Amino acid sequence: MSVFLVGGGHRDDVEDALYGGFIAEAVARAGDERPARIAVLTVTERATADAGDAFAAIVRRVANDSPVDVAQIVVAEGERMPAAALDDADGILVGGGLTPAYLTALKPLAARLRLAVESGVPYLGFSAGAAIAPDRALIGGWRIGDVEVAQEDAAEDLDEVTVEDGLGLIDVTVDAHAVQWGNLTRAIAAVDSGAVGEVIALDESTVLAVGSGPLRAGGAGTVWVVTRDERGVLVRGMR
């Protein structure tokens, strides 16, 4: 199984690098007898039927000649994702938007998602979908106490930097849009404050694949790994 984490952003020239591994695993799981069923889960302010169209189109483009059946499931912010959304899925793609709303929608399905991934179903989280994947999810905020640690525009409608129980698919906290939105400083502050022990902060158009082997980074940007030891907070980049 693999969990693919994408830091947001839309660049046609890196679609294969970002989504190819996920789709290949889903197609392999389905086998030769049927198309791979890929569930595209989206949470939006208004649950319009076309909200997941962009991701569905990416899946079909990257799949190319590989047979895929894309199931788009959309709910409005504040609603829960139906349990049937995961039925018979060979791959699960969770899109981007308001991170707290995605956690509200998907947290009731956390146990089923963990079982699916453990059984070999690949998961791809894009932006919010990446942020909610860990055991402890950094879901937003721009201040710690009275100290500004990020841009207010990237706060996800939260004031205080907020960490909650996530889906439990990986054990390292994740932030997205690291350089583009200035969220790398939030990741550093979260580790420095002790809110979390480690953060992986993903640039846009960048993917980190977490599976049974070594971590694999790809795409256009950098995966920033933020840790702490006796010297203080340490930041290193993976490409």
Coordinates of N, CA and C in Angstrom, one line a residue:
M1 N 0.8 -1.2 0.0 CA 0.0 0.0 0.0 C 0.9 1.2 0.0
S2 N 0.3 2.3 -0.5 CA 1.0 3.6 -0.5 C 0.1 4.7 -0.2
V3 N 0.6 5.7 0.5 CA -0.2 7.0 0.8 C 0.6 8.0 0.0
F4 N -0.1 8.7 -0.9 CA 0.5 9.8 -1.7 C 0.0 11.1 -1.2
L5 N 1.0 12.0 -0.9 CA 0.6 13.3 -0.3 C 1.1 14.4 -1.3
V6 N 0.1 15.2 -1.8 CA 0.4 16.2 -2.8 C 0.2 17.6 -2.1
G7 N 1.1 18.5 -2.3 CA 1.0 19.8 -1.6 C 0.2 20.9 -2.2
G8 N -0.7 20.5 -3.1 CA -1.6 21.4 -3.8 C -1.0 21.9 -5.1
G9 N -1.6 22.9 -5.7 CA -1.1 23.4 -7.0 C -1.5 22.6 -8.2
H10 N -1.6 23.2 -9.3 CA -2.0 22.5 -10.6 C -1.1 22.9 -11.7
R11 N -0.2 22.0 -12.1 CA 0.7 22.2 -13.2 C 0.6 21.0 -14.1
D12 N 0.2 21.2 -15.3 CA 0.1 20.1 -16.3 C 1.4 19.3 -16.5
D13 N 2.5 20.0 -16.4 CA 3.8 19.3 -16.8 C 4.2 18.3 -15.7
V14 N 3.6 18.3 -14.5 CA 4.0 17.4 -13.5 C 2.9 16.4 -13.1
E15 N 1.8 16.4 -13.8 CA 0.7 15.5 -13.5 C 1.1 14.1 -13.4
D16 N 1.9 13.6 -14.3 CA 2.3 12.2 -14.3 C 3.1 11.9 -13.1
A17 N 4.0 12.8 -12.7 CA 4.8 12.6 -11.5 C 4.0 12.6 -10.2
L18 N 3.0 13.5 -10.2 CA 2.2 13.6 -9.0 C 1.2 12.4 -8.8
Y19 N 0.5 12.0 -9.9 CA -0.6 11.1 -9.8 C -0.3 9.7 -10.4
G20 N 0.8 9.6 -11.2 CA 1.1 8.3 -11.9 C 1.2 7.1 -11.0
G21 N 2.0 7.3 -9.9 CA 2.2 6.2 -9.0 C 0.9 5.7 -8.3
F22 N 0.1 6.7 -7.9 CA -1.2 6.3 -7.3 C -2.1 5.6 -8.3
I23 N -2.2 6.1 -9.5 CA -3.1 5.4 -10.5 C -2.5 4.0 -10.9
A24 N -1.2 3.9 -11.0 CA -0.6 2.6 -11.3 C -1.0 1.6 -10.2
E25 N -0.9 2.0 -9.0 CA -1.2 1.0 -7.9 C -2.7 0.7 -7.9
A26 N -3.6 1.6 -8.2 CA -5.0 1.3 -8.3 C -5.3 0.4 -9.4
V27 N -4.7 0.6 -10.6 CA -4.9 -0.2 -11.7 C -4.4 -1.7 -11.4
A28 N -3.3 -1.7 -10.8 CA -2.7 -3.1 -10.5 C -3.6 -3.8 -9.5
R29 N -4.2 -3.1 -8.6 CA -5.1 -3.7 -7.6 C -6.3 -4.3 -8.3
A30 N -6.8 -3.6 -9.3 CA -8.0 -4.0 -10.0 C -7.8 -5.2 -10.8
G31 N -6.6 -5.4 -11.3 CA -6.3 -6.5 -12.2 C -6.7 -6.3 -13.6
D32 N -6.7 -7.4 -14.4 CA -7.0 -7.3 -15.8 C -8.4 -7.5 -16.2
E33 N -9.3 -7.8 -15.2 CA -10.6 -8.2 -15.6 C -11.6 -7.1 -15.5
R34 N -11.2 -5.9 -14.9 CA -12.2 -4.8 -14.8 C -11.4 -3.5 -14.7
P35 N -12.1 -2.4 -14.9 CA -11.5 -1.1 -14.7 C -11.2 -0.8 -13.2
A36 N -10.2 -0.1 -13.0 CA -10.0 0.3 -11.6 C -11.0 1.4 -11.2
R37 N -11.6 1.2 -10.0 CA -12.6 2.1 -9.5 C -11.9 3.1 -8.6
I38 N -11.8 4.4 -9.0 CA -11.1 5.4 -8.2 C -12.2 6.3 -7.7
A39 N -12.3 6.4 -6.3 CA -13.2 7.3 -5.7 C -12.5 8.7 -5.5
V40 N -13.2 9.7 -6.0 CA -12.7 11.1 -5.9 C -13.6 11.8 -4.9
L41 N -13.1 12.1 -3.7 CA -13.9 12.7 -2.6 C -13.6 14.1 -2.5
T42 N -14.7 14.9 -2.6 CA -14.6 16.4 -2.5 C -15.5 17.0 -1.5
V43 N -15.1 18.0 -0.8 CA -15.9 18.8 0.1 C -15.8 20.2 -0.3
T44 N -17.0 20.8 -0.6 CA -17.0 22.2 -1.1 C -18.1 23.0 -0.3
E45 N -18.0 24.3 -0.5 CA -19.0 25.2 0.2 C -20.4 24.8 -0.2
R46 N -20.6 24.5 -1.5 CA -21.9 24.0 -2.0 C -21.6 22.8 -2.8
A47 N -22.4 21.8 -2.5 CA -22.1 20.4 -3.1 C -22.6 20.3 -4.5
T48 N -22.0 21.0 -5.4 CA -22.3 20.9 -6.8 C -21.8 19.6 -7.4
A49 N -22.5 19.1 -8.4 CA -22.1 17.8 -8.9 C -20.8 17.8 -9.6
D50 N -20.4 19.0 -10.2 CA -19.2 19.1 -10.9 C -17.9 19.4 -10.1
A51 N -18.1 19.5 -8.8 CA -17.0 19.9 -7.9 C -15.7 19.1 -8.1
G52 N -15.9 17.8 -8.4 CA -14.7 16.9 -8.5 C -14.2 16.7 -9.9
D53 N -14.8 17.5 -10.9 CA -14.5 17.3 -12.3 C -13.0 17.5 -12.6
A54 N -12.3 18.4 -12.0 CA -10.9 18.7 -12.3 C -10.1 17.5 -11.9
F55 N -10.3 16.9 -10.8 CA -9.5 15.7 -10.4 C -9.9 14.5 -11.2
A56 N -11.2 14.3 -11.5 CA -11.6 13.2 -12.4 C -10.9 13.3 -13.7
A57 N -10.8 14.5 -14.3 CA -10.1 14.7 -15.6 C -8.6 14.4 -15.5
I58 N -8.0 14.8 -14.4 CA -6.6 14.5 -14.2 C -6.4 12.9 -14.1
V59 N -7.2 12.3 -13.4 CA -7.1 10.8 -13.3 C -7.2 10.2 -14.7
R60 N -8.2 10.6 -15.5 CA -8.3 10.0 -16.8 C -7.2 10.3 -17.7
R61 N -6.7 11.6 -17.6 CA -5.5 11.9 -18.5 C -4.3 11.1 -18.1
V62 N -4.0 11.0 -16.8 CA -2.8 10.3 -16.4 C -2.9 8.8 -16.6
A63 N -4.1 8.3 -16.4 CA -4.4 6.8 -16.7 C -4.1 6.5 -18.1
N64 N -4.4 7.4 -19.0 CA -4.2 7.2 -20.5 C -5.0 6.0 -21.0
D65 N -4.3 5.0 -21.4 CA -5.0 3.8 -21.9 C -5.4 2.8 -20.8
S66 N -5.0 3.0 -19.6 CA -5.4 2.1 -18.5 C -6.8 2.3 -18.2
P67 N -7.6 1.2 -18.0 CA -9.0 1.4 -17.7 C -9.3 1.8 -16.3
V68 N -10.0 3.0 -16.2 CA -10.4 3.5 -14.9 C -11.9 3.9 -14.9
D69 N -12.5 3.7 -13.8 CA -13.9 4.1 -13.6 C -13.9 5.1 -12.4
V70 N -14.1 6.4 -12.7 CA -14.0 7.4 -11.7 C -15.3 7.7 -11.1
A71 N -15.4 7.5 -9.7 CA -16.6 7.8 -9.0 C -16.5 9.1 -8.2
Q72 N -17.2 10.1 -8.6 CA -17.1 11.4 -7.9 C -18.2 11.5 -6.8
I73 N -17.7 11.8 -5.6 CA -18.6 11.9 -4.4 C -18.3 13.3 -3.8
V74 N -19.4 14.1 -3.8 CA -19.2 15.5 -3.3 C -20.2 15.7 -2.1
V75 N -19.7 16.4 -1.1 CA -20.6 16.8 0.0 C -20.2 18.3 0.3
A76 N -21.2 18.9 1.0 CA -21.0 20.3 1.4 C -20.3 20.4 2.7
E77 N -19.6 21.5 2.9 CA -18.9 21.7 4.1 C -19.9 21.6 5.3
G78 N -19.4 20.9 6.3 CA -20.3 20.6 7.5 C -21.0 19.2 7.4
E79 N -21.0 18.6 6.2 CA -21.7 17.3 6.1 C -20.6 16.2 6.2
R80 N -21.1 15.0 6.4 CA -20.3 13.8 6.4 C -20.2 13.1 5.1
M81 N -19.1 12.6 4.7 CA -19.0 11.8 3.5 C -19.7 10.4 3.7
P82 N -20.6 10.0 2.8 CA -21.3 8.8 3.0 C -20.3 7.6 3.0
A83 N -20.7 6.6 3.8 CA -19.8 5.4 3.9 C -19.7 4.7 2.6
A84 N -20.7 4.7 1.8 CA -20.7 4.1 0.5 C -19.7 4.6 -0.4
A85 N -19.2 5.8 -0.1 CA -18.2 6.4 -1.0 C -16.9 5.5 -1.2
L86 N -16.7 4.7 -0.2 CA -15.5 3.9 -0.2 C -15.7 2.5 -0.8
D87 N -17.0 2.1 -1.0 CA -17.3 0.8 -1.5 C -16.6 0.4 -2.8
D88 N -15.9 -0.7 -2.8 CA -15.3 -1.3 -3.9 C -14.2 -0.4 -4.6
A89 N -13.7 0.5 -3.8 CA -12.7 1.5 -4.3 C -11.3 0.7 -4.5
D90 N -10.7 0.9 -5.6 CA -9.3 0.5 -5.8 C -8.3 1.6 -5.6
G91 N -8.8 2.8 -5.5 CA -7.9 3.9 -5.1 C -8.8 5.0 -4.6
I92 N -8.3 5.8 -3.6 CA -9.1 6.9 -3.0 C -8.3 8.1 -3.1
L93 N -8.9 9.1 -3.8 CA -8.3 10.5 -3.9 C -9.2 11.5 -3.2
V94 N -8.5 12.2 -2.2 CA -9.2 13.2 -1.4 C -8.7 14.5 -1.8
G95 N -9.6 15.4 -2.3 CA -9.2 16.7 -2.9 C -8.9 17.8 -1.9
G96 N -8.8 19.0 -2.4 CA -8.5 20.1 -1.6 C -9.6 21.1 -1.3
G97 N -9.4 21.9 -0.4 CA -10.5 22.9 0.0 C -10.2 23.3 1.5
L98 N -11.3 23.5 2.2 CA -11.2 23.9 3.6 C -10.8 22.7 4.5
T99 N -9.6 22.7 5.0 CA -9.1 21.5 5.7 C -10.0 21.1 6.9
P100 N -10.4 22.0 7.8 CA -11.3 21.5 8.9 C -12.6 20.8 8.4
A101 N -13.1 21.3 7.2 CA -14.3 20.7 6.7 C -14.1 19.3 6.1
Y102 N -12.9 19.1 5.5 CA -12.5 17.8 5.1 C -12.4 16.8 6.3
L103 N -11.8 17.3 7.4 CA -11.7 16.4 8.5 C -13.0 16.0 9.1
T104 N -13.9 17.0 9.2 CA -15.3 16.8 9.6 C -16.0 15.7 8.8
A105 N -15.8 15.8 7.5 CA -16.5 15.0 6.5 C -16.0 13.5 6.6
L106 N -14.7 13.4 6.8 CA -14.0 12.1 6.6 C -13.6 11.4 7.9
K107 N -13.6 12.1 9.0 CA -13.2 11.5 10.2 C -14.1 10.3 10.6
P108 N -15.4 10.4 10.4 CA -16.2 9.2 10.7 C -15.8 8.0 9.9
L109 N -15.1 8.1 8.8 CA -14.7 7.0 8.0 C -13.3 6.6 8.2
A110 N -12.6 7.2 9.3 CA -11.2 7.0 9.5 C -10.9 5.5 9.6
A111 N -11.7 4.8 10.4 CA -11.3 3.3 10.6 C -11.4 2.6 9.2
R112 N -12.5 2.9 8.4 CA -12.6 2.2 7.1 C -11.5 2.6 6.2
L113 N -11.1 3.8 6.2 CA -10.0 4.3 5.4 C -8.7 3.6 5.8
R114 N -8.4 3.4 7.1 CA -7.2 2.7 7.5 C -7.3 1.3 7.1
L115 N -8.4 0.6 7.2 CA -8.5 -0.8 6.7 C -8.3 -0.9 5.2
A116 N -8.9 0.1 4.5 CA -8.7 0.0 3.0 C -7.2 0.2 2.7
V117 N -6.5 1.1 3.3 CA -5.1 1.3 2.9 C -4.3 0.1 3.4
E118 N -4.6 -0.4 4.5 CA -3.9 -1.6 5.0 C -4.1 -2.8 4.1
S119 N -5.2 -2.9 3.4 CA -5.5 -4.0 2.5 C -4.9 -3.8 1.1
G120 N -4.3 -2.6 0.9 CA -3.7 -2.4 -0.4 C -4.3 -1.3 -1.3
V121 N -5.3 -0.6 -0.8 CA -5.9 0.5 -1.6 C -5.0 1.7 -1.4
P122 N -4.5 2.3 -2.5 CA -3.7 3.5 -2.4 C -4.6 4.7 -2.1
Y123 N -4.0 5.6 -1.3 CA -4.7 6.9 -1.0 C -3.9 8.0 -1.5
L124 N -4.5 9.0 -2.1 CA -3.9 10.2 -2.5 C -4.6 11.4 -1.9
G125 N -3.9 12.2 -1.1 CA -4.5 13.4 -0.5 C -3.8 14.6 -1.1
F126 N -4.7 15.5 -1.6 CA -4.2 16.7 -2.3 C -4.5 17.9 -1.3
S127 N -3.5 18.6 -0.9 CA -3.7 19.8 0.0 C -4.4 19.4 1.3
A128 N -5.7 19.7 1.4 CA -6.4 19.3 2.6 C -6.4 17.8 2.8
G129 N -6.6 17.1 1.7 CA -6.6 15.6 1.7 C -5.3 15.1 2.3
A130 N -4.1 15.8 2.0 CA -2.9 15.4 2.6 C -2.8 15.8 4.1
A131 N -3.3 17.0 4.4 CA -3.2 17.5 5.8 C -3.9 16.6 6.8
I132 N -5.1 16.0 6.4 CA -5.9 15.3 7.3 C -5.4 13.8 7.4
A133 N -4.5 13.4 6.6 CA -4.1 11.9 6.5 C -3.4 11.4 7.8
P134 N -2.6 12.3 8.5 CA -1.8 11.7 9.6 C -2.6 11.4 10.9
D135 N -1.9 10.8 11.8 CA -2.4 10.5 13.2 C -2.9 11.9 13.8
R136 N -2.0 12.9 13.7 CA -2.2 14.2 14.2 C -2.2 15.2 13.1
A137 N -3.3 15.8 12.8 CA -3.5 16.6 11.6 C -3.4 18.1 12.0
L138 N -2.6 18.8 11.3 CA -2.5 20.3 11.5 C -3.5 20.9 10.5
I139 N -4.6 21.4 11.0 CA -5.7 21.7 10.1 C -5.8 23.2 9.9
G140 N -5.0 24.1 10.4 CA -5.0 25.5 10.1 C -4.5 26.3 11.3
G141 N -4.8 27.6 11.2 CA -4.4 28.6 12.1 C -3.2 29.4 11.7
W142 N -3.1 30.6 12.3 CA -1.9 31.5 11.9 C -1.2 32.1 13.0
R143 N -1.7 31.8 14.3 CA -1.0 32.3 15.4 C -0.8 31.2 16.5
I144 N 0.2 31.3 17.3 CA 0.4 30.5 18.5 C 0.4 31.5 19.6
G145 N -0.6 31.5 20.5 CA -0.8 32.5 21.4 C -1.0 33.9 20.7
D146 N -0.2 34.8 21.1 CA -0.2 36.2 20.4 C 0.8 36.3 19.3
V147 N 1.5 35.3 19.0 CA 2.6 35.4 18.0 C 2.1 34.9 16.6
E148 N 2.3 35.7 15.6 CA 1.9 35.3 14.3 C 3.0 34.4 13.7
V149 N 2.6 33.3 13.2 CA 3.5 32.3 12.7 C 3.3 32.0 11.2
A150 N 2.3 32.5 10.6 CA 1.9 32.3 9.2 C 1.0 33.4 8.7
Q151 N 0.7 33.4 7.4 CA -0.2 34.4 6.9 C -1.6 34.1 7.3
E152 N -2.4 35.1 7.6 CA -3.8 34.9 8.0 C -4.6 34.3 6.8
D153 N -4.2 34.7 5.6 CA -5.0 34.2 4.4 C -4.9 32.6 4.3
A154 N -3.9 32.0 4.9 CA -3.7 30.6 4.8 C -4.2 29.9 6.1
A155 N -5.0 30.5 6.9 CA -5.3 30.0 8.2 C -6.5 29.0 8.3
E156 N -7.2 28.8 7.1 CA -8.3 27.9 7.1 C -9.4 28.3 8.0
D157 N -9.7 29.6 8.2 CA -10.7 30.1 9.0 C -10.5 29.8 10.5
L158 N -9.2 29.6 10.9 CA -8.9 29.3 12.3 C -7.9 30.4 12.7
D159 N -7.9 30.8 14.0 CA -7.0 31.7 14.5 C -5.8 31.0 15.1
E160 N -6.0 30.2 16.1 CA -4.9 29.5 16.7 C -4.5 28.3 15.9
V161 N -3.2 28.1 15.8 CA -2.7 26.9 15.1 C -3.3 25.7 15.8
T162 N -4.0 24.8 15.0 CA -4.8 23.8 15.6 C -4.4 22.4 15.1
V163 N -4.2 21.5 16.0 CA -3.8 20.1 15.7 C -4.9 19.2 16.3
E164 N -5.5 18.3 15.5 CA -6.5 17.4 15.9 C -6.2 16.0 15.5
D165 N -6.9 15.0 16.0 CA -6.7 13.7 15.5 C -7.1 13.6 14.1
G166 N -6.3 13.0 13.2 CA -6.6 12.9 11.8 C -7.1 11.5 11.5
L167 N -6.8 11.1 10.2 CA -7.3 9.8 9.7 C -6.5 8.6 10.2
G168 N -5.2 8.9 10.6 CA -4.4 7.8 11.1 C -3.7 7.0 10.0
L169 N -3.5 7.5 8.8 CA -2.9 6.8 7.7 C -1.4 6.8 7.8
I170 N -0.8 7.9 8.4 CA 0.6 8.0 8.5 C 0.9 8.6 9.9
D171 N 2.1 8.5 10.4 CA 2.4 8.9 11.7 C 3.1 10.3 11.8
V172 N 3.3 11.0 10.7 CA 3.9 12.3 10.7 C 3.0 13.4 10.2
T173 N 2.9 14.5 11.0 CA 2.0 15.6 10.6 C 2.4 16.2 9.3
V174 N 1.4 16.7 8.6 CA 1.7 17.2 7.2 C 1.1 18.6 7.1
D175 N 1.8 19.5 6.4 CA 1.3 20.8 5.9 C 1.5 20.9 4.4
A176 N 0.7 21.7 3.8 CA 0.8 21.9 2.3 C 1.1 23.3 1.9
H177 N 1.2 23.6 0.6 CA 1.5 24.9 0.1 C 2.7 25.6 0.9
A178 N 3.7 24.8 1.2 CA 4.7 25.2 2.1 C 5.4 26.5 1.8
V179 N 6.0 26.6 0.6 CA 6.6 27.9 0.3 C 5.6 28.9 -0.3
Q180 N 4.7 28.4 -1.1 CA 3.8 29.3 -1.9 C 2.9 30.1 -1.0
W181 N 2.4 29.5 0.1 CA 1.5 30.2 1.1 C 2.2 30.6 2.3
G182 N 3.5 30.3 2.5 CA 4.2 30.6 3.7 C 4.0 29.7 4.8
N183 N 3.5 28.5 4.5 CA 3.1 27.6 5.6 C 4.3 26.8 6.2
L184 N 5.5 27.0 5.6 CA 6.7 26.4 6.2 C 6.9 27.0 7.5
T185 N 6.7 28.3 7.7 CA 6.9 28.9 9.0 C 5.9 28.3 10.0
R186 N 4.7 28.0 9.6 CA 3.8 27.4 10.5 C 4.2 26.1 11.0
A187 N 4.8 25.3 10.1 CA 5.3 24.0 10.4 C 6.4 24.1 11.4
I188 N 7.3 25.0 11.2 CA 8.5 25.2 12.1 C 8.0 25.6 13.5
A189 N 7.0 26.5 13.5 CA 6.5 27.0 14.8 C 5.7 25.9 15.5
A190 N 5.0 25.0 14.8 CA 4.3 23.9 15.4 C 5.3 23.0 16.1
V191 N 6.4 22.7 15.4 CA 7.4 21.8 16.0 C 8.1 22.5 17.2
D192 N 8.4 23.8 17.0 CA 9.1 24.6 18.0 C 8.3 24.7 19.3
S193 N 7.0 24.8 19.2 CA 6.1 25.0 20.3 C 5.8 23.7 21.0
G194 N 6.1 22.5 20.4 CA 5.8 21.2 20.9 C 4.4 20.7 20.6
A195 N 3.7 21.5 19.8 CA 2.4 21.0 19.4 C 2.4 19.7 18.6
V196 N 3.5 19.5 17.9 CA 3.8 18.2 17.2 C 5.3 18.0 17.2
G197 N 5.7 16.7 17.0 CA 7.1 16.4 17.1 C 7.8 16.6 15.8
E198 N 7.1 16.4 14.7 CA 7.7 16.5 13.3 C 6.6 16.9 12.3
V199 N 7.0 17.7 11.3 CA 6.1 18.0 10.3 C 6.8 17.8 8.9
I200 N 6.0 17.3 8.0 CA 6.4 17.3 6.6 C 5.6 18.3 5.9
A201 N 6.3 19.4 5.4 CA 5.6 20.5 4.7 C 5.9 20.4 3.2
L202 N 4.9 20.3 2.4 CA 5.0 20.0 1.0 C 4.8 21.3 0.2
D203 N 5.7 21.5 -0.7 CA 5.5 22.6 -1.7 C 4.3 22.2 -2.7
E204 N 3.8 23.1 -3.4 CA 2.8 22.8 -4.4 C 3.4 22.1 -5.5
S205 N 2.6 21.3 -6.2 CA 3.1 20.5 -7.4 C 4.2 19.5 -7.0
T206 N 4.1 19.0 -5.7 CA 5.1 18.1 -5.2 C 4.4 17.0 -4.5
V207 N 5.0 15.8 -4.6 CA 4.3 14.6 -4.0 C 5.4 13.9 -3.1
L208 N 4.9 13.3 -2.0 CA 5.6 12.4 -1.2 C 4.9 11.1 -1.1
A209 N 5.5 10.0 -1.5 CA 4.9 8.7 -1.4 C 5.4 8.0 -0.2
V210 N 4.5 7.5 0.6 CA 4.8 6.8 1.9 C 4.3 5.4 1.7
G211 N 5.2 4.4 1.8 CA 4.8 3.0 1.6 C 5.6 2.1 2.4
S212 N 5.8 0.9 1.9 CA 6.5 -0.1 2.7 C 8.0 0.1 2.5
G213 N 8.5 0.8 1.5 CA 9.9 1.1 1.2 C 10.3 2.5 1.7
P214 N 11.4 3.0 1.1 CA 11.8 4.4 1.5 C 10.8 5.4 1.0
L215 N 10.8 6.6 1.6 CA 10.0 7.7 1.2 C 10.5 8.1 -0.2
R216 N 9.5 8.5 -1.0 CA 9.8 8.9 -2.4 C 9.2 10.3 -2.7
A217 N 10.0 11.2 -3.0 CA 9.6 12.6 -3.3 C 9.6 12.8 -4.8
G218 N 8.7 13.6 -5.3 CA 8.7 13.9 -6.8 C 8.0 15.2 -7.1
G219 N 8.0 15.6 -8.3 CA 7.3 16.8 -8.7 C 8.2 17.9 -8.8
A220 N 7.6 19.1 -8.8 CA 8.4 20.4 -9.1 C 9.1 21.0 -7.9
G221 N 8.6 20.7 -6.7 CA 9.1 21.5 -5.6 C 9.9 20.6 -4.6
T222 N 9.8 21.0 -3.3 CA 10.6 20.4 -2.2 C 9.7 19.9 -1.2
V223 N 10.0 18.8 -0.6 CA 9.4 18.2 0.6 C 10.3 18.7 1.8
W224 N 9.7 19.5 2.7 CA 10.5 20.1 3.8 C 10.2 19.2 5.0
V225 N 11.2 18.7 5.7 CA 11.1 17.9 6.8 C 11.6 18.7 8.0
V226 N 10.6 18.9 9.0 CA 10.9 19.8 10.1 C 10.9 18.9 11.4
T227 N 12.0 18.9 12.1 CA 12.2 18.1 13.3 C 12.8 18.9 14.4
R228 N 13.0 18.3 15.5 CA 13.7 19.0 16.6 C 14.6 18.1 17.4
D229 N 15.7 18.6 17.8 CA 16.6 17.9 18.7 C 17.2 18.9 19.7
E230 N 18.2 18.5 20.4 CA 18.8 19.3 21.5 C 19.3 20.6 21.0
R231 N 19.5 20.7 19.7 CA 20.0 22.0 19.1 C 18.9 23.0 18.7
G232 N 17.7 22.5 18.7 CA 16.6 23.3 18.3 C 15.8 22.7 17.1
V233 N 15.1 23.5 16.4 CA 14.3 23.0 15.2 C 15.3 22.9 14.0
L234 N 15.1 21.8 13.3 CA 16.0 21.5 12.1 C 15.1 21.4 10.9
V235 N 15.5 21.9 9.8 CA 14.7 21.8 8.5 C 15.7 21.3 7.5
R236 N 15.2 20.3 6.8 CA 15.9 19.8 5.6 C 15.0 19.5 4.5
G237 N 15.5 19.6 3.3 CA 14.7 19.4 2.1 C 14.9 18.1 1.4
M238 N 13.8 17.5 0.9 CA 13.9 16.3 0.1 C 13.4 16.6 -1.3
R239 N 14.1 16.1 -2.3 CA 13.7 16.3 -3.7 C 13.6 14.9 -4.4

